[in-house]
Short mmCIF file of C-alpha atoms in Angstrom, two decimals:
data_model
loop_
_atom_site.label_atom_id
_atom_site.label_comp_id
_atom_site.label_asym_id
_atom_site.label_seq_id
_atom_site.Cartn_x
_atom_site.Cartn_y
_atom_site.Cartn_z
CA MET A 184 0.05 -0.09 -0.03
CA SER A 185 1.43 3.50 -1.03
CA THR A 186 1.85 6.19 1.33
CA THR A 187 -0.93 8.19 -0.44
CA GLU A 188 -3.27 5.38 0.02
CA ARG A 189 -2.43 4.89 3.69
CA ARG A 190 -2.97 8.58 4.47
CA THR A 191 -6.27 8.48 2.58
CA GLY A 192 -7.28 5.47 4.66
CA VAL A 193 -6.36 7.19 7.89
CA ALA A 194 -8.14 10.37 6.94
CA VAL A 195 -11.36 8.29 5.99
CA ARG A 196 -11.17 6.54 9.39
CA GLY A 197 -10.88 9.83 11.28
CA LEU A 198 -13.73 11.26 9.44
CA ILE A 199 -15.95 8.24 10.15
CA ARG A 200 -15.01 8.50 13.79
CA ARG A 201 -16.31 12.09 14.06
CA GLN A 202 -19.82 11.95 15.30
CA TYR A 203 -21.21 14.64 12.75
CA PHE A 204 -20.21 12.24 9.96
CA TRP A 205 -23.29 10.18 10.69
CA GLY A 206 -25.31 13.39 10.80
CA ILE A 207 -24.19 14.08 7.23
CA ILE A 208 -25.06 10.52 6.17
CA ALA A 209 -28.46 10.93 7.58
CA ILE A 210 -28.97 14.11 5.62
CA VAL A 211 -27.97 12.34 2.53
CA LEU A 212 -30.38 9.45 3.30
CA LEU A 213 -33.28 11.82 3.84
CA LEU A 214 -32.69 13.65 0.75
CA LEU A 215 -32.65 10.36 -1.24
CA VAL A 216 -35.90 9.40 0.32
CA ASN A 217 -37.48 12.60 -0.98
CA VAL A 218 -35.84 12.07 -4.34
CA VAL A 219 -37.43 8.66 -4.54
CA LYS A 220 -40.87 10.29 -4.10
CA ASP A 221 -40.06 13.27 -6.40
CA PRO A 222 -36.90 13.01 -8.75
CA ALA A 223 -36.95 16.73 -9.16
CA PHE A 224 -36.77 17.40 -5.36
CA LEU A 225 -33.13 18.47 -5.41
CA ALA A 226 -33.65 20.86 -8.38
CA VAL A 227 -32.68 24.38 -7.85
CA SER A 228 -33.75 26.94 -10.41
CA VAL A 229 -33.53 30.61 -10.98
CA ASN A 230 -36.48 32.75 -10.77
CA SER A 231 -36.84 34.46 -14.13
CA LEU A 232 -38.44 37.66 -12.61
CA ASN A 233 -35.84 38.46 -10.02
CA GLY A 234 -33.00 36.04 -10.47
CA ASN A 235 -33.28 34.52 -7.06
CA LEU A 236 -32.56 30.84 -6.32
CA VAL A 237 -35.72 28.67 -5.61
CA GLY A 238 -36.10 25.09 -4.70
CA ASN A 239 -36.35 22.70 -1.76
CA LEU A 240 -32.74 22.91 -0.85
CA VAL A 241 -32.99 26.59 -0.51
CA ASP A 242 -36.12 26.17 1.57
CA ILE A 243 -34.16 23.83 3.76
CA LEU A 244 -31.21 26.31 4.21
CA ARG A 245 -33.71 29.00 5.06
CA ALA A 246 -35.49 26.89 7.70
CA SER A 247 -32.05 25.92 9.30
CA ALA A 248 -31.07 29.42 9.93
CA PRO A 249 -32.97 29.91 13.24
CA ILE A 250 -32.06 26.56 14.48
CA LEU A 251 -28.37 27.10 13.50
CA MET A 252 -28.37 30.34 15.66
CA ILE A 253 -29.62 28.61 18.86
CA ALA A 254 -27.61 25.56 18.19
CA VAL A 255 -24.33 27.34 18.10
CA GLY A 256 -25.18 29.12 21.39
CA MET A 257 -26.28 25.95 22.95
CA SER A 258 -22.99 24.33 22.00
CA LEU A 259 -20.90 26.86 23.89
CA VAL A 260 -23.28 26.66 27.05
CA VAL A 261 -23.24 22.75 26.99
CA ALA A 262 -19.37 22.92 26.75
CA THR A 263 -19.30 24.57 30.09
CA GLY A 264 -21.24 21.70 31.60
CA GLY A 265 -24.65 23.73 31.52
CA ILE A 266 -27.72 23.85 29.45
CA ASP A 267 -29.96 26.56 28.21
CA LEU A 268 -33.70 25.74 28.11
CA SER A 269 -34.81 29.34 27.54
CA VAL A 270 -33.62 29.84 23.99
CA GLY A 271 -37.24 29.29 22.56
CA SER A 272 -38.75 31.72 25.06
CA LEU A 273 -35.94 34.25 24.28
CA MET A 274 -36.83 33.94 20.50
CA VAL A 275 -40.55 34.96 21.27
CA VAL A 276 -39.37 37.81 23.50
CA ALA A 277 -37.24 39.07 20.83
CA GLY A 278 -39.99 38.75 18.22
CA ALA A 279 -42.53 40.51 20.58
CA VAL A 280 -40.13 43.46 21.22
CA SER A 281 -39.46 43.94 17.66
CA MET A 282 -43.10 43.73 16.46
CA GLU A 283 -44.30 46.03 19.15
CA PHE A 284 -41.71 48.57 18.33
CA ILE A 285 -42.48 48.56 14.66
CA LYS A 286 -46.19 48.74 15.31
CA ALA A 287 -45.66 51.69 17.59
CA SER A 288 -43.62 53.49 15.10
CA GLY A 289 -46.18 53.19 12.35
CA ASP A 290 -43.56 53.42 9.70
CA GLY A 291 -43.53 50.53 7.15
CA ALA A 292 -40.67 51.70 5.05
CA SER A 293 -38.03 53.15 7.38
CA GLY A 294 -34.70 51.37 7.69
CA GLY A 295 -34.06 53.29 10.95
CA VAL A 296 -37.09 51.66 12.53
CA ALA A 297 -35.86 48.23 11.29
CA LEU A 298 -32.57 48.82 12.94
CA GLY A 299 -34.07 50.11 16.15
CA ALA A 300 -36.34 47.01 16.33
CA LEU A 301 -33.34 44.84 15.74
CA GLY A 302 -31.11 46.56 18.24
CA LEU A 303 -33.92 46.50 20.87
CA ALA A 304 -34.65 42.81 20.42
CA LEU A 305 -31.06 42.05 20.90
CA ALA A 306 -30.59 44.24 23.81
CA VAL A 307 -33.38 42.70 25.70
CA SER A 308 -32.16 39.22 24.81
CA ALA A 309 -28.74 40.08 25.94
CA LEU A 310 -30.14 41.37 29.23
CA LEU A 311 -32.12 38.10 29.84
CA GLY A 312 -29.04 36.24 29.00
CA VAL A 313 -26.99 38.09 31.67
CA VAL A 314 -29.73 37.11 34.17
CA ASN A 315 -29.19 33.61 33.25
CA GLY A 316 -25.52 33.94 33.65
CA LEU A 317 -25.75 35.58 36.99
CA LEU A 318 -28.25 32.95 38.33
CA VAL A 319 -25.79 30.25 37.37
CA SER A 320 -22.42 31.72 38.17
CA VAL A 321 -23.21 34.19 41.19
CA VAL A 322 -26.34 32.74 42.81
CA GLY A 323 -25.20 29.13 42.11
CA LEU A 324 -28.31 27.63 40.70
CA GLN A 325 -28.19 24.61 38.48
CA PRO A 326 -28.20 25.62 34.82
CA PHE A 327 -31.20 23.44 34.42
CA ILE A 328 -33.16 25.17 36.95
CA SER A 329 -32.16 28.76 36.25
CA THR A 330 -32.89 28.41 32.47
CA LEU A 331 -36.10 26.62 33.14
CA VAL A 332 -37.23 29.51 35.21
CA MET A 333 -36.29 31.80 32.35
CA MET A 334 -38.06 29.56 29.87
CA LEU A 335 -41.41 30.14 31.78
CA ALA A 336 -40.73 33.73 32.64
CA GLY A 337 -39.60 34.73 29.05
CA ARG A 338 -42.90 33.55 27.38
CA GLY A 339 -44.90 35.11 30.13
CA LEU A 340 -42.92 38.39 29.56
CA ALA A 341 -43.70 38.10 25.76
CA LYS A 342 -47.47 37.95 26.71
CA VAL A 343 -47.05 41.00 28.99
CA ILE A 344 -45.37 42.92 26.20
CA THR A 345 -48.03 42.01 23.64
CA SER A 346 -51.02 42.06 26.10
CA GLY A 347 -51.42 38.39 25.39
CA GLN A 348 -52.11 38.92 21.71
CA ASN A 349 -50.47 37.88 18.48
CA THR A 350 -48.79 41.16 17.04
CA ALA A 351 -48.49 41.89 13.48
CA ALA A 352 -46.59 44.84 12.02
CA ALA A 353 -45.36 46.04 8.61
CA ASN A 354 -41.91 47.18 7.73
CA GLU A 355 -40.25 46.16 4.53
CA PRO A 356 -36.48 46.50 5.63
CA PHE A 357 -37.29 44.36 8.79
CA ARG A 358 -39.13 41.93 6.52
CA TRP A 359 -36.10 41.71 4.11
CA ILE A 360 -33.96 40.30 6.92
CA ALA A 361 -35.84 36.99 6.51
CA ASN A 362 -37.37 37.15 3.13
CA GLY A 363 -34.74 39.24 1.16
CA TYR A 364 -32.13 38.03 -1.34
CA VAL A 365 -28.62 39.09 -2.24
CA ILE A 366 -26.93 37.83 -5.22
CA GLY A 367 -29.70 35.28 -5.62
CA LEU A 368 -29.22 33.87 -2.12
CA PRO A 369 -31.54 34.30 0.92
CA VAL A 370 -30.20 37.03 3.15
CA VAL A 371 -31.31 35.05 6.37
CA VAL A 372 -28.89 32.25 5.24
CA LEU A 373 -25.98 34.57 4.48
CA LEU A 374 -26.56 36.32 7.84
CA ALA A 375 -26.58 32.96 9.64
CA VAL A 376 -23.32 31.99 7.94
CA VAL A 377 -21.65 35.24 8.82
CA VAL A 378 -22.56 35.02 12.52
CA VAL A 379 -21.40 31.33 12.74
CA VAL A 380 -18.04 32.28 11.01
CA ILE A 381 -17.56 35.17 13.45
CA VAL A 382 -18.41 33.08 16.54
CA ALA A 383 -16.04 30.30 15.14
CA LEU A 384 -13.30 32.74 14.68
CA VAL A 385 -13.66 34.17 18.21
CA VAL A 386 -13.67 30.92 20.02
CA ARG A 387 -11.22 29.02 18.01
CA ARG A 388 -8.60 31.71 17.08
CA SER A 389 -8.29 32.91 20.65
CA ALA A 390 -8.03 31.19 24.04
CA LEU A 391 -11.77 31.59 24.69
CA GLY A 392 -12.70 28.15 23.34
CA LEU A 393 -10.18 26.43 25.32
CA MET A 394 -11.24 28.22 28.65
CA ILE A 395 -14.87 27.36 27.89
CA GLU A 396 -13.85 23.78 27.56
CA ALA A 397 -11.58 23.84 30.62
CA ILE A 398 -14.60 25.01 32.74
CA GLY A 399 -16.62 22.06 31.34
CA ILE A 400 -13.91 19.51 32.08
CA ASN A 401 -12.95 20.64 35.67
CA PRO A 402 -14.22 23.88 37.07
CA LYS A 403 -11.93 23.75 40.15
CA ALA A 404 -8.84 22.96 38.19
CA SER A 405 -9.63 25.83 35.65
CA ARG A 406 -10.12 28.05 38.54
CA MET A 407 -6.60 27.21 40.00
CA ALA A 408 -5.09 27.62 36.54
CA GLY A 409 -6.13 31.33 36.68
CA ILE A 410 -9.42 31.11 34.63
CA LYS A 411 -12.29 33.06 36.08
CA PRO A 412 -15.43 30.92 35.31
CA ARG A 413 -17.91 33.54 36.68
CA GLY A 414 -17.21 36.02 33.84
CA LEU A 415 -16.98 33.31 31.19
CA LEU A 416 -20.35 31.80 32.16
CA ILE A 417 -22.06 35.18 32.12
CA THR A 418 -20.52 35.79 28.63
CA VAL A 419 -21.53 32.35 27.30
CA TYR A 420 -25.08 32.65 28.49
CA THR A 421 -25.35 36.23 27.11
CA LEU A 422 -24.06 35.10 23.90
CA SER A 423 -26.57 32.18 23.78
CA ALA A 424 -29.35 34.64 24.47
CA VAL A 425 -28.30 37.11 21.69
CA LEU A 426 -28.11 34.25 19.26
CA ALA A 427 -31.49 33.15 20.27
CA GLY A 428 -32.66 36.70 19.77
CA ILE A 429 -31.28 36.75 16.28
CA ALA A 430 -33.28 33.50 15.67
CA GLY A 431 -36.35 35.19 17.01
CA VAL A 432 -35.93 38.04 14.67
CA PHE A 433 -35.63 35.53 11.72
CA ALA A 434 -38.56 33.60 12.70
CA THR A 435 -40.71 36.67 13.29
CA ALA A 436 -39.53 38.74 10.26
CA SER A 437 -40.43 36.00 7.88
CA VAL A 438 -44.16 36.44 8.60
CA MET A 439 -44.00 39.91 10.32
CA THR A 440 -46.15 38.44 13.14
CA VAL A 441 -45.18 37.13 16.65
CA ASP A 442 -47.35 34.34 18.07
CA VAL A 443 -46.73 34.43 21.73
CA SER A 444 -47.71 30.74 22.00
CA ARG A 445 -46.05 29.26 19.01
CA THR A 446 -43.03 31.31 18.05
CA GLY A 447 -39.94 29.44 19.21
CA TYR A 448 -42.10 26.64 20.77
CA GLN A 449 -39.84 23.62 21.64
CA LEU A 450 -36.98 24.86 19.57
CA GLU A 451 -34.71 24.52 22.61
CA LEU A 452 -35.33 20.60 22.16
CA ASP A 453 -34.15 20.96 18.43
CA ALA A 454 -31.17 22.94 19.57
CA ILE A 455 -30.22 20.31 22.04
CA LEU A 456 -30.71 17.56 19.41
CA ALA A 457 -28.53 19.50 16.90
CA VAL A 458 -25.85 19.95 19.48
CA VAL A 459 -25.80 16.18 20.37
CA ILE A 460 -25.90 15.18 16.60
CA GLY A 461 -22.80 17.40 16.06
CA GLY A 462 -20.74 15.66 18.60
CA THR A 463 -20.86 18.18 21.51
CA SER A 464 -20.79 16.27 24.85
CA LEU A 465 -23.53 16.94 27.25
CA ALA A 466 -21.21 16.22 30.01
CA GLY A 467 -19.22 19.34 29.11
CA GLY A 468 -15.68 19.87 28.12
CA LYS A 469 -15.79 19.87 24.38
CA PHE A 470 -17.96 21.48 21.58
CA SER A 471 -18.07 21.34 17.80
CA LEU A 472 -19.49 24.28 15.93
CA GLY A 473 -19.20 22.48 12.61
CA GLY A 474 -21.08 19.53 14.27
CA ALA A 475 -23.91 22.18 15.21
CA VAL A 476 -24.03 23.20 11.73
CA VAL A 477 -24.52 19.63 10.55
CA GLY A 478 -27.19 19.10 13.33
CA ALA A 479 -29.14 22.15 12.38
CA LEU A 480 -29.23 21.14 8.73
CA LEU A 481 -30.39 17.63 9.75
CA ILE A 482 -33.12 19.03 11.82
CA ALA A 483 -34.31 21.26 9.06
CA THR A 484 -34.05 18.40 6.42
CA LEU A 485 -36.00 16.18 8.68
CA ASP A 486 -38.72 18.70 9.10
CA LYS A 487 -38.93 19.25 5.37
CA THR A 488 -39.02 15.49 4.87
CA ILE A 489 -41.92 15.03 7.29
CA VAL A 490 -43.96 17.67 5.50
CA PHE A 491 -42.93 16.40 1.97
CA LEU A 492 -43.96 12.80 2.75
CA GLY A 493 -47.19 13.73 4.25
CA VAL A 494 -46.64 12.40 7.60
CA SER A 495 -49.53 13.07 9.89
CA SER A 496 -49.14 15.52 12.56
CA SER A 497 -49.95 12.95 15.28
CA ALA A 498 -47.26 10.59 13.88
CA THR A 499 -44.67 13.39 13.43
CA PRO A 500 -43.10 13.27 16.97
CA ALA A 501 -42.57 9.46 16.63
CA PHE A 502 -41.17 9.66 13.10
CA LYS A 503 -38.70 12.42 14.21
CA ALA A 504 -37.83 10.40 17.45
CA ALA A 505 -37.19 7.24 15.39
CA VAL A 506 -34.71 9.01 13.05
CA ILE A 507 -32.86 10.62 15.91
CA ILE A 508 -32.66 7.34 17.95
CA VAL A 509 -31.19 5.47 14.93
CA LEU A 510 -28.73 8.27 14.32
CA CYS A 511 -27.55 8.32 17.92
CA LEU A 512 -27.12 4.55 17.83
CA LEU A 513 -24.91 4.86 14.76
CA GLN A 514 -22.82 7.43 16.58
CA SER A 515 -22.36 5.29 19.63
CA GLU A 516 -18.88 3.80 19.91
CA ARG A 517 -20.23 0.92 21.95
CA VAL A 518 -22.87 -0.11 19.30
CA ARG A 519 -20.31 0.13 16.53
CA GLY A 520 -17.93 -1.90 18.60
CA LEU A 521 -20.50 -4.68 18.83
CA PHE A 522 -20.66 -4.95 15.16
CA ARG A 523 -16.99 -4.89 14.82
CA GLN A 524 -16.72 -7.83 17.33
CA ARG A 525 -19.28 -9.79 15.32
CA ARG A 526 -17.26 -9.36 12.05
CA VAL A 527 -13.91 -10.37 13.65
CA PRO A 528 -13.94 -13.95 15.14
CA ASP A 529 -12.68 -14.17 18.65
CA ALA A 530 -9.43 -16.11 18.74
CA ARG A 531 -9.99 -17.47 22.28
CA VAL A 532 -13.12 -19.49 21.03
CA PRO A 533 -12.14 -22.98 20.13
CA GLY A 534 -12.20 -23.50 16.35
CA ALA A 535 -12.48 -19.77 15.65
CA GLU A 536 -10.01 -18.42 12.95
CA ALA A 537 -7.53 -16.05 14.49
CA PRO A 538 -7.85 -12.54 13.20
CA ARG A 539 -5.47 -11.33 10.58
CA ALA A 540 -2.98 -8.75 11.39
CA SER A 541 -4.44 -6.47 8.61
CA VAL A 542 -7.77 -6.27 10.34
CA THR A 543 -8.51 -3.28 12.46
CA VAL A 544 -10.87 -3.70 15.25
#
């Protein structure tokens, strides 16, 4: 075997060992299922009127943008050994603040109003994220409890802001955030990519990512090494909240309406699933932003497949759970180890053929 072939084999085995590899395989399989039903499912065309790209793949990318935002924030929180159950509620708070601001302004064409609504939504989200961080790092509450409280309080706050009513508003610049196009591509997708790249550069090109992982591995040892977990925890929960606020703006601007009961509903579960699929350990200590991207794309593809196949709403949770369970089993080293043991005979069993030296177990 040549050196090139050996290196290729090592690279392939290394890729297979990465948990998000099976997420990519699941995406491909789901797309193939859709193609079987409709051979034109993957077709992407150019709208002759405006030159924008249209197609099911574009729809999947657009739908993955809000999930991607909260999944990236969740990855960083989970890496510290915590969890953020409030991201769905923070989405609806951001949507409620922005819609009420635009409605009160009465200006449906002002870019300044759109920027004001965006800034106010992110500021309120950041403030609630700081509260989460303080509850975890200063008060000492368990992340599960503190963010569960914020999950309940956030949706209640959104109902107070909107007086319990779904709020609709009109502002074309704000609507453009979720429905506009640049060079034929959806703005919401481009914004999501830019945000992920910025976050990745900050946490991977600086010591921030290592310090976050150090807190998740051993908080006491990291403190003795000079890392101040209190400030980092507040920063991570604030960043998660801001990203949830961006996701809320994406979800609200697409229809220019905030539904205080449905906007962001149970998306915290999708974010956790995306994080787990991407290979971030719920025990803390490591995270993968690339894996979070794969997980978000998988969740969006799965949702699209459910609708495309016409799965009934009553069976949707079971269908979704079945796909996720199969994927998690494929990711499990223990499960894959059982299959490897079956393929290679045990040399200790009488009559069994001894494994060859070239076989890798």
